[in-house]
GROMACS .gro file of C-alpha atoms in nm:
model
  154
    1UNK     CA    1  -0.700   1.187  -1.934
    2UNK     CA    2  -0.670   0.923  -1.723
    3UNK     CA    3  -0.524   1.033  -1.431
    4UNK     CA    4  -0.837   1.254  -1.450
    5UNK     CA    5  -1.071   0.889  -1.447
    6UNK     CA    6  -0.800   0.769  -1.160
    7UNK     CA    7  -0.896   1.070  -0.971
    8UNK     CA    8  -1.256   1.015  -1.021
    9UNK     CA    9  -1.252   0.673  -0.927
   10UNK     CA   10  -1.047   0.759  -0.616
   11UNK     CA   11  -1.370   1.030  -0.521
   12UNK     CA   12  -1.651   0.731  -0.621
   13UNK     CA   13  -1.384   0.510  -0.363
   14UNK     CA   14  -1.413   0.744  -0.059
   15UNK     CA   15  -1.789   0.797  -0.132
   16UNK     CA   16  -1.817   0.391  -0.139
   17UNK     CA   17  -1.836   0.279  -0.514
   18UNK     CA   18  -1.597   0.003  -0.446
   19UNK     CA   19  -1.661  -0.201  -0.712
   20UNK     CA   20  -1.706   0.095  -0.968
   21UNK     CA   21  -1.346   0.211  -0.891
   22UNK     CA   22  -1.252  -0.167  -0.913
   23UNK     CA   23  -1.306  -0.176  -1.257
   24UNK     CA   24  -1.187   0.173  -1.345
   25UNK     CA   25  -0.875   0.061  -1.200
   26UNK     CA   26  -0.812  -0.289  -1.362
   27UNK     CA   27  -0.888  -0.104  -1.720
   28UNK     CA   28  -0.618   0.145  -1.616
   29UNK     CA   29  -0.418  -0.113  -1.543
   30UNK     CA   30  -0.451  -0.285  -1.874
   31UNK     CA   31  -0.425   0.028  -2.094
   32UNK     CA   32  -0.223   0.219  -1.958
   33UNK     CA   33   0.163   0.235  -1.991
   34UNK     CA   34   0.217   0.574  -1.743
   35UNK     CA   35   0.422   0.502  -1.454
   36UNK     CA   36   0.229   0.781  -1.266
   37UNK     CA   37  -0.090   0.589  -1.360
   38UNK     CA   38  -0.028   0.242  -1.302
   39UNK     CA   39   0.107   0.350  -0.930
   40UNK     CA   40  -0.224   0.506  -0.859
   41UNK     CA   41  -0.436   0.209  -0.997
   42UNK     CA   42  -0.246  -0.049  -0.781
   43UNK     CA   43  -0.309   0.240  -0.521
   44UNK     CA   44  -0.662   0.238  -0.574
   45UNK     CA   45  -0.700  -0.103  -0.597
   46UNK     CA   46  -0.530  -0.205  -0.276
   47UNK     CA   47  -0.741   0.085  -0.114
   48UNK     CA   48  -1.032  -0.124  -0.268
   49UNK     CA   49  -0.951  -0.428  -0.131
   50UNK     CA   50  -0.911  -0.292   0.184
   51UNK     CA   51  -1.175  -0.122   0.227
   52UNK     CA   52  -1.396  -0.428   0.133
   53UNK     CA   53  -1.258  -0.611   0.413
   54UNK     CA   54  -1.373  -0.343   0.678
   55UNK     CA   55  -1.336  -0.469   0.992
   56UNK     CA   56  -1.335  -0.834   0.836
   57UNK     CA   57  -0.971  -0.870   0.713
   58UNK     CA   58  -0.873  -1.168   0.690
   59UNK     CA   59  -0.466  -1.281   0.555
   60UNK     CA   60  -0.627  -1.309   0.218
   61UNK     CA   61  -0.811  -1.053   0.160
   62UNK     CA   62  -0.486  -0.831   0.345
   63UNK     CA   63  -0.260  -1.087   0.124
   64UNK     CA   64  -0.432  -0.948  -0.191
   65UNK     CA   65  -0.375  -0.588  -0.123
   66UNK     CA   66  -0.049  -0.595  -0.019
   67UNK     CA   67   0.046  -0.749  -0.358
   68UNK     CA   68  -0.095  -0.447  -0.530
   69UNK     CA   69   0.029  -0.184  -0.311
   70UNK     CA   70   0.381  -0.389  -0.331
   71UNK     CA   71   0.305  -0.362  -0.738
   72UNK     CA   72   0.298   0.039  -0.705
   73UNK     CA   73   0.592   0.057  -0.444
   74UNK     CA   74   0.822  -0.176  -0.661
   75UNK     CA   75   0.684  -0.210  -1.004
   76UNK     CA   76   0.613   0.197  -1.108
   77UNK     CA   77   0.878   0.357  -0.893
   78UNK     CA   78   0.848   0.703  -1.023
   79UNK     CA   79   1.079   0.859  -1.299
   80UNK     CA   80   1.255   1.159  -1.232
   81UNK     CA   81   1.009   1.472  -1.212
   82UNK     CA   82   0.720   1.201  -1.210
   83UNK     CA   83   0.454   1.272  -0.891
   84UNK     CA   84   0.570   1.091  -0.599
   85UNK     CA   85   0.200   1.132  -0.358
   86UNK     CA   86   0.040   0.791  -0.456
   87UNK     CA   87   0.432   0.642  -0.396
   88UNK     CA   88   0.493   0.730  -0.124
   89UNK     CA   89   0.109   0.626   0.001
   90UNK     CA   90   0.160   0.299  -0.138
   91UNK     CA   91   0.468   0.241   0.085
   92UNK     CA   92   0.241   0.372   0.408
   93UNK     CA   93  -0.040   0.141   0.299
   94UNK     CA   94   0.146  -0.194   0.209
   95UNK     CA   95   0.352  -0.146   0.609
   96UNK     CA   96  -0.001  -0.101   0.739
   97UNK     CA   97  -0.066  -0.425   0.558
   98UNK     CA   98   0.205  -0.574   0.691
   99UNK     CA   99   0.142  -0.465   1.024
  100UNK     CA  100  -0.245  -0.610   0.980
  101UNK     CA  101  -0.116  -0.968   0.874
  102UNK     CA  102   0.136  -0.906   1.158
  103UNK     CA  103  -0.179  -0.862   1.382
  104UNK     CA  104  -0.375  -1.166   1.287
  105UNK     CA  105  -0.050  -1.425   1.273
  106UNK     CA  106   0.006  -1.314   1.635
  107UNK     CA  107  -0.379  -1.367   1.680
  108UNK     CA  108  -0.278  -1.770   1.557
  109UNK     CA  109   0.077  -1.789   1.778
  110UNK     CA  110   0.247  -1.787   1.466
  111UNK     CA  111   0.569  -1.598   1.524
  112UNK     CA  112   0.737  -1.680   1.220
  113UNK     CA  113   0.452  -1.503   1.005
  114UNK     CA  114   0.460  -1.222   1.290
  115UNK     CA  115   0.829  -1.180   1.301
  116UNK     CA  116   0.841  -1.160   0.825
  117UNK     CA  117   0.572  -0.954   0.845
  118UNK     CA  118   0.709  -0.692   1.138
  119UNK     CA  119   1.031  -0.715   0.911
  120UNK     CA  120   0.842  -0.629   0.616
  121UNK     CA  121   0.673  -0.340   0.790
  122UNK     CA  122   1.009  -0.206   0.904
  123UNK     CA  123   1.159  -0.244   0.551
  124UNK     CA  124   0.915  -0.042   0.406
  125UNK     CA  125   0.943   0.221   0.659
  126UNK     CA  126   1.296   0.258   0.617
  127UNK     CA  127   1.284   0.275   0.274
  128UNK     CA  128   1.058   0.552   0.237
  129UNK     CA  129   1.259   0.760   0.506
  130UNK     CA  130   1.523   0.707   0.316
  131UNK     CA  131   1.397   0.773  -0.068
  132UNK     CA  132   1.180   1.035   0.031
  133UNK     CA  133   1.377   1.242   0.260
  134UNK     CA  134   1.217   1.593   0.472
  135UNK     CA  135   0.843   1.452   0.342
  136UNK     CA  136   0.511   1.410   0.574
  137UNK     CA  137   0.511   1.077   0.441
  138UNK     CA  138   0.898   0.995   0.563
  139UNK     CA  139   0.765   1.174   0.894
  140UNK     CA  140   0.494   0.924   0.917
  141UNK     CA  141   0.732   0.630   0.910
  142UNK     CA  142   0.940   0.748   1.117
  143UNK     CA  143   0.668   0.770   1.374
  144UNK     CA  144   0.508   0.402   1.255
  145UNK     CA  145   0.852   0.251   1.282
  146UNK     CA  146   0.913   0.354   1.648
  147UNK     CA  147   0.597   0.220   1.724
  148UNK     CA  148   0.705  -0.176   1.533
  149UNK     CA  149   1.003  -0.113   1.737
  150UNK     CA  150   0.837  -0.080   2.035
  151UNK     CA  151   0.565  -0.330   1.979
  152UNK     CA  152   0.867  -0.557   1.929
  153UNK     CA  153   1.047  -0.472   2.255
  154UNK     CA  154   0.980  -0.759   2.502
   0.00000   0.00000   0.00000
């Protein structure tokens, strides 16, 4: 039952009911006691907050949904024969985080917040390579984390 409202609130999210799926999400959050559940909530509600910031993201507003897509990745690591999809998402989105705030300290010349943030990113990548082995999501990291690695290369 309420992975069935998490899925709704995911379809309201791509059609642009932000602050709709906001609240779904929170009460999920609250209730809820599901692993599974809780991972797509922070899921949803990082997605939120990103998508709220558009092409305005600013270190808060990134700050903010990193901590809730860090909440899914660390918090509700999935139980043995638990669904993995929003998981292993969460990890993709809270690098890409990363890699935004990694973005804007370089904006400021601030190469301490640019190098913890790059070594965030590159965490994260590894780690789902490594927990989630042979996946399109470990595939994707792979690919992102060449890229950091690159984009780090003087």
């Amino acid at each position: 039952q309420r992975l069935v409202a998490a899925a709704q609130e995911a379809a309201q999210l791509a059609q642009g009911d932000v602050v709709s799926a906001k609240m779904t999400f929170n009460g999920l959050i609250r209730e809820s006691r599901s692993r599974p559940v809780l991972c797509g909530a922070y899921l949803g509600l990082g997605d939120c907050q990103v998508k709220e910031l558009g092409n305005s993201k600013t270190p808060e507003g990134l700050r903010e949904a990193l901590e809730n897509y860090l909440r899914a990745v660390i918090l509700q690591f999935p139980a043995e024969g638990d669904p993995k999809d929003a998981h292993q998402t969460a990890h993709l989105n809270a690098a890409k985080c990363a890699e935004d705030l990694m973005a804007l300290a370089n904006a400021k010349k601030d190469q301490k917040s640019v190098d913890g943030y790059r070594t965030i990113a590159r965490d994260l990548y590894q780690d789902l390579q490594s927990t989630y082995r042979g996946t399109d999501a470990a595939r994707k990291a792979a690919e992102f984390s060449r890229r950091l690695a690159g984009a780090a290369a003087p």
